[in-house]
Short mmCIF file of C-alpha atoms in Angstrom, two decimals:
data_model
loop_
_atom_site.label_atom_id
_atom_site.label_comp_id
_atom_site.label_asym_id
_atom_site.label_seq_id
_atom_site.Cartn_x
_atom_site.Cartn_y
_atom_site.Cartn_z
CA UNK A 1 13.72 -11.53 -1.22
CA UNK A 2 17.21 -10.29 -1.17
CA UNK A 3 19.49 -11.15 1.60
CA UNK A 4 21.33 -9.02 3.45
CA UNK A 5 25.09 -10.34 3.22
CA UNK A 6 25.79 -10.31 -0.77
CA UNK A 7 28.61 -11.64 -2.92
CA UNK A 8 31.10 -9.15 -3.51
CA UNK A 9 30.09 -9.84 -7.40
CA UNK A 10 26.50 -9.31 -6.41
CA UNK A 11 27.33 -6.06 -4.49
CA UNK A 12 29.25 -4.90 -7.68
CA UNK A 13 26.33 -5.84 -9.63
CA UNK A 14 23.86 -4.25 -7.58
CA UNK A 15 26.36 -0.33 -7.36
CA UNK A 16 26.24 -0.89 -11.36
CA UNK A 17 22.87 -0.92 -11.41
CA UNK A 18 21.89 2.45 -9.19
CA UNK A 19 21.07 5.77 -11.50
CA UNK A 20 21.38 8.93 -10.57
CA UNK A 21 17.94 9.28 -10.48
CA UNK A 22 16.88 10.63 -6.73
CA UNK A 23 14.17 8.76 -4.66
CA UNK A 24 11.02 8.78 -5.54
CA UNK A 25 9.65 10.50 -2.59
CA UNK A 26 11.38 13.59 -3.80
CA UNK A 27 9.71 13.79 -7.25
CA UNK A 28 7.05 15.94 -7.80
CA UNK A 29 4.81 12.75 -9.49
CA UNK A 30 5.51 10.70 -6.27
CA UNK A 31 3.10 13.29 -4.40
CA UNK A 32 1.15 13.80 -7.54
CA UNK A 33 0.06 9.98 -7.42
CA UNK A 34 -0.31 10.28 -3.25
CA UNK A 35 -2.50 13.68 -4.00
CA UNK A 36 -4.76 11.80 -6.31
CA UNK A 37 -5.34 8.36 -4.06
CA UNK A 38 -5.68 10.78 -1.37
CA UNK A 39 -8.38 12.40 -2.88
CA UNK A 40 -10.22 9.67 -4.57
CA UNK A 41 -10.75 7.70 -1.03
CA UNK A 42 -11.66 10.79 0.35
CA UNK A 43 -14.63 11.64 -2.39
CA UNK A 44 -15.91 8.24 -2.26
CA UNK A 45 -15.95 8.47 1.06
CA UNK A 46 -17.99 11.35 1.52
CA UNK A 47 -20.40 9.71 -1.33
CA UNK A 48 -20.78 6.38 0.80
CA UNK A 49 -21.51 8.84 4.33
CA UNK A 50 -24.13 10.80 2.19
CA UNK A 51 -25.77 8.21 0.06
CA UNK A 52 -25.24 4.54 1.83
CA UNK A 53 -27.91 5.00 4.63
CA UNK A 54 -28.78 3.84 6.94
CA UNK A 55 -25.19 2.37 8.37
CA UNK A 56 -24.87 -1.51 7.62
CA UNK A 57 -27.84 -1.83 5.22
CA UNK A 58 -26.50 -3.27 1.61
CA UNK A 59 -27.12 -2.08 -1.66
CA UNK A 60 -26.32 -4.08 -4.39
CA UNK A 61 -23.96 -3.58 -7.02
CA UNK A 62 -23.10 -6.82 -9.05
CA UNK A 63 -25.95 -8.95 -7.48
CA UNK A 64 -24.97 -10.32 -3.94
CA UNK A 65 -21.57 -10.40 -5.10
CA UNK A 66 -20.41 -6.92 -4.79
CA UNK A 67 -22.56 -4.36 -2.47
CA UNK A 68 -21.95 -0.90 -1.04
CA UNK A 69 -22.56 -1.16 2.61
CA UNK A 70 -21.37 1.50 4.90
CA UNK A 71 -19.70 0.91 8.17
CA UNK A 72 -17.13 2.42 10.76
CA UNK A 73 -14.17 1.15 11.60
CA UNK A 74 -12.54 2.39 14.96
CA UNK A 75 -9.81 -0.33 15.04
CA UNK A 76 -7.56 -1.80 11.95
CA UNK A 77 -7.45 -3.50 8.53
CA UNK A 78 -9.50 -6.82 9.00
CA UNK A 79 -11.62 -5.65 11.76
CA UNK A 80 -8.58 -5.27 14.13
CA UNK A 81 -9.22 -3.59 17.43
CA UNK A 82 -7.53 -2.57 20.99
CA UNK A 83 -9.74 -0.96 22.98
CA UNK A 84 -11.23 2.28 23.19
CA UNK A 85 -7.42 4.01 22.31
CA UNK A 86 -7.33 2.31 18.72
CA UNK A 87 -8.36 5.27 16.91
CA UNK A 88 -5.47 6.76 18.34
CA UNK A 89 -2.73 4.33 18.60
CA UNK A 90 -3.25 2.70 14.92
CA UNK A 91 -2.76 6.74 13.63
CA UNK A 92 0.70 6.64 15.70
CA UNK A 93 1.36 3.59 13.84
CA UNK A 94 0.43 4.79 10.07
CA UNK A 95 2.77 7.90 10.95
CA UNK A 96 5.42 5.18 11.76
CA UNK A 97 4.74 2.71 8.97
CA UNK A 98 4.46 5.74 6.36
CA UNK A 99 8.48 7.04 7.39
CA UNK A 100 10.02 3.52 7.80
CA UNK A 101 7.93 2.38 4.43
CA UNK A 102 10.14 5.72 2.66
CA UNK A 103 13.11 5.52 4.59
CA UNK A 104 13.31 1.87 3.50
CA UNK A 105 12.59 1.79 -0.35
CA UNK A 106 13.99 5.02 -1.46
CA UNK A 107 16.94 3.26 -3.12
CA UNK A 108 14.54 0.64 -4.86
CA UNK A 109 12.16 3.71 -6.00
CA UNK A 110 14.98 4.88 -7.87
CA UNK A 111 15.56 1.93 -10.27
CA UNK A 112 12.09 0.44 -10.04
CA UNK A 113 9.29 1.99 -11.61
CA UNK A 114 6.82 -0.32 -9.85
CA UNK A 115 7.87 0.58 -6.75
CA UNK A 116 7.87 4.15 -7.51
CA UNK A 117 4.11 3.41 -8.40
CA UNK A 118 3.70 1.35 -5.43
CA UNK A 119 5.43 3.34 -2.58
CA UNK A 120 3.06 6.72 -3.10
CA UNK A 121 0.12 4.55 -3.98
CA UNK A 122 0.43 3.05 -0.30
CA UNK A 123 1.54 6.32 1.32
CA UNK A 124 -1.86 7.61 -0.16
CA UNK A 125 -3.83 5.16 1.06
CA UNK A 126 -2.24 5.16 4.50
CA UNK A 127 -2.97 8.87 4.97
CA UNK A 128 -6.86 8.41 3.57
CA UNK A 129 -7.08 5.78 6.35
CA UNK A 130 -5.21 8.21 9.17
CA UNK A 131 -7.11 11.54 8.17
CA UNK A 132 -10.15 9.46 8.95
CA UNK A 133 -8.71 8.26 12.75
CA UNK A 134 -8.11 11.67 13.44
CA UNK A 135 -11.40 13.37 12.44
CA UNK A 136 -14.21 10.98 12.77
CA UNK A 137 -14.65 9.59 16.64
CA UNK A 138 -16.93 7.04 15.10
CA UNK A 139 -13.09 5.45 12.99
CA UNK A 140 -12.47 4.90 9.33
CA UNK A 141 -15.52 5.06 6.77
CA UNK A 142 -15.92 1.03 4.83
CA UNK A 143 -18.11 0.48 2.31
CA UNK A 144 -17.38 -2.38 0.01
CA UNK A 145 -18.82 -5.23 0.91
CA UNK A 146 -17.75 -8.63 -1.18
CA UNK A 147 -18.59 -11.73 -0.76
CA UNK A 148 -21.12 -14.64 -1.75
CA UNK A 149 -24.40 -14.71 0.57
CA UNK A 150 -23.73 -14.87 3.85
CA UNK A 151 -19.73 -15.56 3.50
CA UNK A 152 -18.47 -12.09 3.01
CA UNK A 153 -15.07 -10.51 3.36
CA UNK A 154 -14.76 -7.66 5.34
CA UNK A 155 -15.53 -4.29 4.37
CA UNK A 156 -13.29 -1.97 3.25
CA UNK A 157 -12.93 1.04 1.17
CA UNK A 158 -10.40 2.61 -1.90
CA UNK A 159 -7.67 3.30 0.84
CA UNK A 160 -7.54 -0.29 1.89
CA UNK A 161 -7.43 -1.25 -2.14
CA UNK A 162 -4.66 1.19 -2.29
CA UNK A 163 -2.44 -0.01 0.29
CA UNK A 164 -2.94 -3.43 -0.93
CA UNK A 165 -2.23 -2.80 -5.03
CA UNK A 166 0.89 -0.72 -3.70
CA UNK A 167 2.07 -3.91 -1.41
CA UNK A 168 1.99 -5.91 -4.45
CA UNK A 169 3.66 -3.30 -6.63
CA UNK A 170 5.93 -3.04 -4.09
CA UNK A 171 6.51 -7.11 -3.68
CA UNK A 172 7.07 -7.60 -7.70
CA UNK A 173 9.87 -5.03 -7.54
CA UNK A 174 12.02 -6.36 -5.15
CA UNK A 175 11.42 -9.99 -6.74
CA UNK A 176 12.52 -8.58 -9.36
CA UNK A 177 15.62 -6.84 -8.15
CA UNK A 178 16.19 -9.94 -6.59
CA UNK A 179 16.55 -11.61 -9.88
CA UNK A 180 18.54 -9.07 -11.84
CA UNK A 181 21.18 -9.14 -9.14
CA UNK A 182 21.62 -13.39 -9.26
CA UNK A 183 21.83 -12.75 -13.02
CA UNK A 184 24.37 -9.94 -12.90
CA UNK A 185 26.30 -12.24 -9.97
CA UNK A 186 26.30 -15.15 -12.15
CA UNK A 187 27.19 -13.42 -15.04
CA UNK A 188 30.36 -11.65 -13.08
CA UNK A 189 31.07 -14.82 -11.71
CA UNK A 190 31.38 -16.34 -15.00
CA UNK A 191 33.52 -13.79 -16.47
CA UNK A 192 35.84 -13.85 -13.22
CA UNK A 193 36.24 -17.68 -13.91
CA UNK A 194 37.36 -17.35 -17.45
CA UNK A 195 39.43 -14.62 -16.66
CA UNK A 196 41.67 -16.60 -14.10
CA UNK A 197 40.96 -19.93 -16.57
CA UNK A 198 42.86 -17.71 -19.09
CA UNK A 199 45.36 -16.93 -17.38
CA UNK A 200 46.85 -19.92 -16.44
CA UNK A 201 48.91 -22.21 -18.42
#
């Protein structure tokens, strides 16, 4: 990941390499892609309330491997839960997550075009999970069950796969920035050396 005191050569490097472009999150395909994860978790959602019954029974997909088995889940990712307020306080904290997440990468969504995949991709899946906390008492709708026999992983649903294809979206891009701004340091540092190596006598 990038640290936060850089070269003077790498802060040259890294000016050089911002467009004119503006953020992401103030593109019309930015909300086009959070529109359209939005949606999908939300339809396949409403299939899994209407068809999956009766709650926790499983219904096979690929074999054992991959079922459809619906569940609620008042609490967090990972079966994460704190108390009877959870519904609430992990919507506070999507609200949160969702500003600091755009506040935070609008510069990267600006030269990266995985994180300007990534970054709505999340957001999308982040809302799916929140409109779900605030309408259903009962918490967000799972229903994909993987796993092999009794070892299974824990449900989930498109928003969760969302959120976790945008993290990694999200992760490549700043590895990569990472790496174009040691090569553009090295390279300036290079060119400063023979510069002053040519000028001396």
């Amino acid at each position: 990941m990038m640290s936060n005191s850089r070269s003077p050569a790498a802060r040259a490097a890294a000016s050089a390499v911002l467009t004119d472009a503006p953020a992401a999150s103030n593109t019309v395909r930015f909300w086009v892609i959070v529109a359209i994860t939005v949606l999908l978790d939300l339809v396949t959602k409403a299939l899994a309330v209407e068809h999956l019954v009766p709650r926790h029974m499983p219904h096979e997909i690929i074999g054992n491997v991959v079922r459809f088995t619906l569940a609620y889940n008042p609490g967090a990712a990972f079966g994460m839960h704190l108390g009877p307020a959870s519904r609430w306080i992990f919507a506070g904290l999507s609200v949160v997550i969702v500003g600091v997440l755009l506040r935070a990468t609008g510069e990267l969504t600006r030269t990266s075009r995985l994180a300007a995949f990534g970054v709505p991709v999340i957001v999308g899946g982040a809302i799916g999970n929140l409109l779900d906390r605030i309408r259903l008492r009962e918490g967000v709708v799972d229903f994909i069950d993987i796993g092999i026999g009794t070892t299974r992983f824990w449900t989930f649903n498109v928003a969760d796969t969302a959120v976790t294809i945008g993290a990694v979206c999200l992760v490549l891009a700043l590895w990569r920035e990472d790496q174009a701004l040691q090569v553009a340091a090295k390279a300036a540092g290079a060119s400063g050396a023979g510069g002053q190596g040519g000028g001396t006598s």
